Amino acid sequence: MTTTPLLPNHLSGQWQTGSGPGTPLFDPVLGTELARVSSDGLDLAAGFAFARDQGGPALRALSYGERAGLLGAIVKVLQANRDAYFEIATANCGTTTRDSAVDIDGGIFTLGHYAKLGETLGNAHALLDGERIRMGKDPVFQTQHILSPTRGVALFINAFNFPGWGLWEKAAPALLSGVPVIVKPATATAWLTQRMVKDVIDAGILPPGALSVVCGSSAGLMDQLQPFDVVSFTGSAETARIIRSHPAVAARSVRCNIEADSLNSALLDPAATPQSEAFGLLVGEVVREMTVKAGQKCTAIRRVFVPRALYDAAAQAIGARLANIPVGNPRHEAVRMGSLVSQEQKAGVLEGIATLRTEAELLFDGNSTALVDADASVAACVAPVLLGSREPTKARLLHEVEVFGPVATLMAYDSIDQAHELIRRGEGSLVCSVYSADPAFIAAAALELGSAHGRVHAVSPDVAASHSGHGNVMPMSLHGGPGRAGGGEELGGLRALGFYHRRSAVQASSAALDVLAASACALTF
Ligand code: NAP
């Protein structure tokens, strides 16, 4: 096997290559080595200090409106290099063009959204949180809550499944807030993140230190964090535990956002029939969620709840649609689902299916069909698998084990209260979708399930053509979830800026608050 060159890291305003042989990145379909990454030997302390001391002040010298302009300029650079990103995604992530677009165009769209939102904040350098509040009888002395950009760095430790979107959905609100970014992409798919950062740095849009990338080992990164820094993590619950218990978070109160794994659900109204639109909409969405990015989405539907009378019809309809999805080399025009990102993920998904099978029956398995234009002994491809349980109240693993691939479990419920209870056994998820033609059913489900989810997505016949999709994370809506989903919050429009700002109460005379208000902007959602 040929040894490929190391991708340089960008730290301290310079391109720096790590030492040693590095870790290889592979094409998960062809098995060939594409590049190597290494963070060994980097002076991380100097890099974090440079971002904090050079990048931060330069960004904060600009207004929100000016920083929004920088985001707009980044959008143009990414659009100009879009073709290269699709090539990298196909090679390093094994995704079809349609699936690469979710990551690449999704990231560009999110940046563009924040560029527009930022314009509305104009020339301000801080945000006003609510109205002034009188502190006593005399109105001359009042409290005004303000949000000021934190004077530290934002460290992003990202997951392998969204190397493009995962960077920009975090970087857009951070840079708009005036906070410099250091991103550490997941090693397996680090190339796309590195290339996007490279294009933006080469274009000279951002001040030195505003955007850095460290590829390879995460060793030592968390140790650099200081009290005014923030860390935003996306990945497994296991690594999340390490991040949360790190001294930077535990002892230095570094603000920490966690996006971990999640057993998202889909719920069909008991009033549905196999002929109803709600039934068809559920089937279509489950198939889409199982197959987009080969099911490697933190928001993908993992558990599908249908009334007991519709269990067999749903199994048949979903299986029939899955049978029409050719799996294999994403470069082949007939292929609709590519591969997982690595052999490690393939092994993990196969192991996960075996675990779920101890409590579930097999309703559909596409793995008996040959791959298109791919060697099954080399490619990290796994075809869709639909499992089923007629007795989900007796199951434990089905509500606990997230299989990060094209796998979902159909479950029968006997009453809507039981369905809600089973959904909540996921112990906190990113999203639940509800399929019904009845607005009252949807509203009741939202109230029942909202506290256990970051998002409730209702699909009714009247929004069939316009809804944004169960698994699509939109920048104007909250992303995150309670409990095992990590307890984090991202996006949600300008709400995202809160993570990168510090709230303080300014208690002062009306005259002083008038001066303060002149350089701030009221934060409204
Ligand atoms: P992971 O192993 O937790 O890795 C996530 C990120 O954390 C990567 O950048 C990883 O770097 C880094 N990391 C690993 N150990 C670390 C440590 N001790 N300190 C600091 N950073 C560390 O997750 P993954 O490999 O991306 O995926 C594993 C599982 O997590 C999946 O199978 C799935 O169950 C879940 N997942 C959830 C989401 C989500 O969005 N909710 C996304 C992806 C995966 P390296 O890559 O260099 O190890």
PDB file of N, CA, C and O and ligand atoms in Angstrom, residues 157-161 184-188 216-218 222 233-237 239-240 242-243 259-262 298 345 402 404 430, ligand 1:
ATOM      1  N   ILE A 157     -15.058  19.492  18.784  1.00  0.00           N
ATOM      2  CA  ILE A 157     -14.614  18.110  18.573  1.00  0.00           C
ATOM      3  C   ILE A 157     -15.773  17.416  17.877  1.00  0.00           C
ATOM      4  O   ILE A 157     -16.841  17.230  18.463  1.00  0.00           O
ATOM      5  N   ASN A 158     -15.566  17.072  16.617  1.00  0.00           N
ATOM      6  CA  ASN A 158     -16.697  16.689  15.766  1.00  0.00           C
ATOM      7  C   ASN A 158     -16.733  15.202  15.442  1.00  0.00           C
ATOM      8  O   ASN A 158     -15.719  14.505  15.516  1.00  0.00           O
ATOM      9  N   ALA A 159     -17.924  14.753  15.016  1.00  0.00           N
ATOM     10  CA  ALA A 159     -18.147  13.345  14.666  1.00  0.00           C
ATOM     11  C   ALA A 159     -17.826  13.107  13.186  1.00  0.00           C
ATOM     12  O   ALA A 159     -17.726  14.046  12.396  1.00  0.00           O
ATOM     13  N   PHE A 160     -17.704  11.842  12.835  1.00  0.00           N
ATOM     14  CA  PHE A 160     -17.271  11.494  11.472  1.00  0.00           C
ATOM     15  C   PHE A 160     -18.362  11.678  10.419  1.00  0.00           C
ATOM     16  O   PHE A 160     -18.081  11.729   9.232  1.00  0.00           O
ATOM     17  N   ASN A 161     -19.618  11.751  10.847  1.00  0.00           N
ATOM     18  CA  ASN A 161     -20.698  11.656   9.854  1.00  0.00           C
ATOM     19  C   ASN A 161     -21.009  12.957   9.124  1.00  0.00           C
ATOM     20  O   ASN A 161     -21.610  12.925   8.056  1.00  0.00           O
ATOM     21  N   LYS A 184     -11.486  20.195  15.560  1.00  0.00           N
ATOM     22  CA  LYS A 184     -10.809  18.903  15.456  1.00  0.00           C
ATOM     23  C   LYS A 184     -11.834  17.936  14.851  1.00  0.00           C
ATOM     24  O   LYS A 184     -12.748  17.450  15.530  1.00  0.00           O
ATOM     25  N   PRO A 185     -11.708  17.661  13.539  1.00  0.00           N
ATOM     26  CA  PRO A 185     -12.657  16.727  12.927  1.00  0.00           C
ATOM     27  C   PRO A 185     -12.364  15.298  13.351  1.00  0.00           C
ATOM     28  O   PRO A 185     -11.235  14.978  13.758  1.00  0.00           O
ATOM     29  N   ALA A 186     -13.368  14.427  13.237  1.00  0.00           N
ATOM     30  CA  ALA A 186     -13.132  13.001  13.480  1.00  0.00           C
ATOM     31  C   ALA A 186     -12.108  12.519  12.452  1.00  0.00           C
ATOM     32  O   ALA A 186     -12.140  12.926  11.282  1.00  0.00           O
ATOM     33  N   THR A 187     -11.216  11.665  12.877  1.00  0.00           N
ATOM     34  CA  THR A 187     -10.087  11.289  12.019  1.00  0.00           C
ATOM     35  C   THR A 187     -10.542  10.628  10.716  1.00  0.00           C
ATOM     36  O   THR A 187     -10.050  10.978   9.639  1.00  0.00           O
ATOM     37  N   ALA A 188     -11.490   9.699  10.787  1.00  0.00           N
ATOM     38  CA  ALA A 188     -11.841   8.890   9.608  1.00  0.00           C
ATOM     39  C   ALA A 188     -12.219   9.726   8.393  1.00  0.00           C
ATOM     40  O   ALA A 188     -11.912   9.361   7.259  1.00  0.00           O
ATOM     41  N   GLY A 216      -6.235  14.643  13.401  1.00  0.00           N
ATOM     42  CA  GLY A 216      -5.483  13.561  14.043  1.00  0.00           C
ATOM     43  C   GLY A 216      -5.901  13.398  15.488  1.00  0.00           C
ATOM     44  O   GLY A 216      -7.061  13.642  15.837  1.00  0.00           O
ATOM     45  N   SER A 217      -4.951  13.022  16.322  1.00  0.00           N
ATOM     46  CA  SER A 217      -5.277  12.722  17.716  1.00  0.00           C
ATOM     47  C   SER A 217      -5.821  13.935  18.459  1.00  0.00           C
ATOM     48  O   SER A 217      -5.399  15.065  18.237  1.00  0.00           O
ATOM     49  N   SER A 218      -6.750  13.653  19.369  1.00  0.00           N
ATOM     50  CA  SER A 218      -7.310  14.719  20.211  1.00  0.00           C
ATOM     51  C   SER A 218      -6.454  14.951  21.455  1.00  0.00           C
ATOM     52  O   SER A 218      -6.771  15.847  22.253  1.00  0.00           O
ATOM     53  N   MET A 222      -8.156  19.169  25.105  1.00  0.00           N
ATOM     54  CA  MET A 222      -9.003  19.609  26.218  1.00  0.00           C
ATOM     55  C   MET A 222      -8.167  20.283  27.312  1.00  0.00           C
ATOM     56  O   MET A 222      -8.662  21.168  28.024  1.00  0.00           O
ATOM     57  N   PHE A 233     -18.988  19.384  21.596  1.00  0.00           N
ATOM     58  CA  PHE A 233     -18.631  18.017  21.207  1.00  0.00           C
ATOM     59  C   PHE A 233     -19.796  17.324  20.523  1.00  0.00           C
ATOM     60  O   PHE A 233     -20.944  17.414  20.983  1.00  0.00           O
ATOM     61  N   THR A 234     -19.520  16.597  19.439  1.00  0.00           N
ATOM     62  CA  THR A 234     -20.513  15.715  18.824  1.00  0.00           C
ATOM     63  C   THR A 234     -19.877  14.346  18.650  1.00  0.00           C
ATOM     64  O   THR A 234     -18.788  14.238  18.073  1.00  0.00           O
ATOM     65  N   GLY A 235     -20.543  13.304  19.119  1.00  0.00           N
ATOM     66  CA  GLY A 235     -19.987  11.950  18.978  1.00  0.00           C
ATOM     67  C   GLY A 235     -20.655  10.992  19.934  1.00  0.00           C
ATOM     68  O   GLY A 235     -21.818  11.173  20.301  1.00  0.00           O
ATOM     69  N   SER A 236     -19.925   9.995  20.350  1.00  0.00           N
ATOM     70  CA  SER A 236     -20.526   8.928  21.148  1.00  0.00           C
ATOM     71  C   SER A 236     -20.719   9.346  22.607  1.00  0.00           C
ATOM     72  O   SER A 236     -20.019  10.217  23.128  1.00  0.00           O
ATOM     73  N   ALA A 237     -21.664   8.664  23.254  1.00  0.00           N
ATOM     74  CA  ALA A 237     -21.925   8.930  24.664  1.00  0.00           C
ATOM     75  C   ALA A 237     -20.680   8.607  25.504  1.00  0.00           C
ATOM     76  O   ALA A 237     -20.414   9.269  26.511  1.00  0.00           O
ATOM     77  N   THR A 239     -17.388   8.928  24.644  1.00  0.00           N
ATOM     78  CA  THR A 239     -16.417  10.033  24.615  1.00  0.00           C
ATOM     79  C   THR A 239     -17.006  11.250  25.324  1.00  0.00           C
ATOM     80  O   THR A 239     -16.271  12.011  25.970  1.00  0.00           O
ATOM     81  N   ALA A 240     -18.319  11.428  25.213  1.00  0.00           N
ATOM     82  CA  ALA A 240     -18.967  12.562  25.889  1.00  0.00           C
ATOM     83  C   ALA A 240     -18.689  12.521  27.390  1.00  0.00           C
ATOM     84  O   ALA A 240     -18.455  13.556  28.016  1.00  0.00           O
ATOM     85  N   ILE A 242     -16.051  11.343  28.830  1.00  0.00           N
ATOM     86  CA  ILE A 242     -14.660  11.779  29.047  1.00  0.00           C
ATOM     87  C   ILE A 242     -14.580  13.302  28.999  1.00  0.00           C
ATOM     88  O   ILE A 242     -13.922  13.941  29.831  1.00  0.00           O
ATOM     89  N   ILE A 243     -15.277  13.896  28.019  1.00  0.00           N
ATOM     90  CA  ILE A 243     -15.249  15.357  27.861  1.00  0.00           C
ATOM     91  C   ILE A 243     -15.839  16.025  29.113  1.00  0.00           C
ATOM     92  O   ILE A 243     -15.255  16.943  29.683  1.00  0.00           O
ATOM     93  N   GLU A 259     -23.517  16.854  21.968  1.00  0.00           N
ATOM     94  CA  GLU A 259     -24.494  16.226  21.067  1.00  0.00           C
ATOM     95  C   GLU A 259     -24.079  14.764  20.948  1.00  0.00           C
ATOM     96  O   GLU A 259     -23.100  14.453  20.263  1.00  0.00           O
ATOM     97  N   ALA A 260     -24.796  13.868  21.611  1.00  0.00           N
ATOM     98  CA  ALA A 260     -24.391  12.452  21.621  1.00  0.00           C
ATOM     99  C   ALA A 260     -25.398  11.623  20.829  1.00  0.00           C
ATOM    100  O   ALA A 260     -26.111  12.147  19.989  1.00  0.00           O
ATOM    101  N   ASP A 261     -25.439  10.329  21.098  1.00  0.00           N
ATOM    102  CA  ASP A 261     -26.299   9.485  20.254  1.00  0.00           C
ATOM    103  C   ASP A 261     -27.747   9.506  20.737  1.00  0.00           C
ATOM    104  O   ASP A 261     -28.073  10.038  21.788  1.00  0.00           O
ATOM    105  N   SER A 262     -28.629   8.912  19.930  1.00  0.00           N
ATOM    106  CA  SER A 262     -30.050   9.144  20.153  1.00  0.00           C
ATOM    107  C   SER A 262     -30.879   8.059  19.471  1.00  0.00           C
ATOM    108  O   SER A 262     -30.570   7.644  18.365  1.00  0.00           O
ATOM    109  N   CYS A 298     -27.252  11.350  13.194  1.00  0.00           N
ATOM    110  CA  CYS A 298     -27.647  11.311  14.606  1.00  0.00           C
ATOM    111  C   CYS A 298     -29.157  11.457  14.743  1.00  0.00           C
ATOM    112  O   CYS A 298     -29.728  11.035  15.739  1.00  0.00           O
ATOM    113  N   GLN A 345     -16.780   1.053  11.356  1.00  0.00           N
ATOM    114  CA  GLN A 345     -18.212   1.318  11.476  1.00  0.00           C
ATOM    115  C   GLN A 345     -19.027   0.133  10.972  1.00  0.00           C
ATOM    116  O   GLN A 345     -20.064  -0.206  11.522  1.00  0.00           O
ATOM    117  N   GLU A 402     -28.142   2.194  20.016  1.00  0.00           N
ATOM    118  CA  GLU A 402     -28.206   2.919  18.751  1.00  0.00           C
ATOM    119  C   GLU A 402     -27.270   2.233  17.755  1.00  0.00           C
ATOM    120  O   GLU A 402     -26.064   2.161  17.981  1.00  0.00           O
ATOM    121  N   PHE A 404     -25.612   2.719  14.383  1.00  0.00           N
ATOM    122  CA  PHE A 404     -25.351   3.901  13.553  1.00  0.00           C
ATOM    123  C   PHE A 404     -25.175   3.502  12.093  1.00  0.00           C
ATOM    124  O   PHE A 404     -24.091   3.568  11.522  1.00  0.00           O
ATOM    125  N   LEU A 430     -33.062  13.288  20.003  1.00  0.00           N
ATOM    126  CA  LEU A 430     -32.954  14.521  19.225  1.00  0.00           C
ATOM    127  C   LEU A 430     -34.290  14.887  18.590  1.00  0.00           C
ATOM    128  O   LEU A 430     -34.674  16.057  18.580  1.00  0.00           O
TER     129      LEU A 430
HETATM  130  P1  NAP B   1     -16.396   9.304  19.010  1.00  0.00           P
HETATM  131  O1  NAP B   1     -15.478   8.142  19.022  1.00  0.00           O
HETATM  132  O2  NAP B   1     -17.006   9.745  20.285  1.00  0.00           O
HETATM  133  O3  NAP B   1     -15.569  10.502  18.323  1.00  0.00           O
HETATM  134  C1  NAP B   1     -16.118  11.816  18.194  1.00  0.00           C
HETATM  135  C2  NAP B   1     -14.970  12.809  18.219  1.00  0.00           C
HETATM  136  O4  NAP B   1     -14.304  12.758  19.485  1.00  0.00           O
HETATM  137  C3  NAP B   1     -13.901  12.504  17.169  1.00  0.00           C
HETATM  138  O5  NAP B   1     -13.404  13.718  16.662  1.00  0.00           O
HETATM  139  C4  NAP B   1     -12.846  11.771  17.988  1.00  0.00           C
HETATM  140  O6  NAP B   1     -11.572  11.828  17.420  1.00  0.00           O
HETATM  141  C5  NAP B   1     -12.908  12.551  19.289  1.00  0.00           C
HETATM  142  N1  NAP B   1     -12.375  11.841  20.452  1.00  0.00           N
HETATM  143  C6  NAP B   1     -12.247  10.513  20.632  1.00  0.00           C
HETATM  144  N2  NAP B   1     -11.737  10.269  21.863  1.00  0.00           N
HETATM  145  C7  NAP B   1     -11.547  11.471  22.458  1.00  0.00           C
HETATM  146  C8  NAP B   1     -11.032  11.892  23.722  1.00  0.00           C
HETATM  147  N3  NAP B   1     -10.624  11.003  24.641  1.00  0.00           N
HETATM  148  N4  NAP B   1     -10.951  13.207  23.989  1.00  0.00           N
HETATM  149  C9  NAP B   1     -11.373  14.121  23.083  1.00  0.00           C
HETATM  150  N5  NAP B   1     -11.855  13.787  21.867  1.00  0.00           N
HETATM  151  C10 NAP B   1     -11.945  12.476  21.550  1.00  0.00           C
HETATM  152  O7  NAP B   1     -17.558   9.107  18.032  1.00  0.00           O
HETATM  153  P2  NAP B   1     -17.463   8.625  16.517  1.00  0.00           P
HETATM  154  O8  NAP B   1     -16.290   7.751  16.255  1.00  0.00           O
HETATM  155  O9  NAP B   1     -17.572   9.855  15.696  1.00  0.00           O
HETATM  156  O10 NAP B   1     -18.754   7.712  16.445  1.00  0.00           O
HETATM  157  C11 NAP B   1     -18.900   6.642  17.343  1.00  0.00           C
HETATM  158  C12 NAP B   1     -20.360   6.494  17.704  1.00  0.00           C
HETATM  159  O11 NAP B   1     -20.927   7.741  18.199  1.00  0.00           O
HETATM  160  C13 NAP B   1     -21.213   6.152  16.495  1.00  0.00           C
HETATM  161  O12 NAP B   1     -21.139   4.814  16.165  1.00  0.00           O
HETATM  162  C14 NAP B   1     -22.579   6.637  16.986  1.00  0.00           C
HETATM  163  O13 NAP B   1     -23.131   5.675  17.827  1.00  0.00           O
HETATM  164  C15 NAP B   1     -22.249   7.899  17.736  1.00  0.00           C
HETATM  165  N6  NAP B   1     -22.339   9.112  16.914  1.00  0.00           N
HETATM  166  C16 NAP B   1     -23.260  10.070  17.224  1.00  0.00           C
HETATM  167  C17 NAP B   1     -23.324  11.232  16.466  1.00  0.00           C
HETATM  168  C18 NAP B   1     -24.265  12.363  16.759  1.00  0.00           C
HETATM  169  O14 NAP B   1     -24.263  13.359  16.041  1.00  0.00           O
HETATM  170  N7  NAP B   1     -25.104  12.328  17.782  1.00  0.00           N
HETATM  171  C19 NAP B   1     -22.470  11.385  15.394  1.00  0.00           C
HETATM  172  C20 NAP B   1     -21.555  10.390  15.113  1.00  0.00           C
HETATM  173  C21 NAP B   1     -21.500   9.296  15.895  1.00  0.00           C
HETATM  174  P3  NAP B   1     -11.014  10.590  16.542  1.00  0.00           P
HETATM  175  O15 NAP B   1     -11.913  10.470  15.363  1.00  0.00           O
HETATM  176  O16 NAP B   1      -9.647  11.022  16.180  1.00  0.00           O
HETATM  177  O17 NAP B   1     -11.076   9.400  17.437  1.00  0.00           O
END
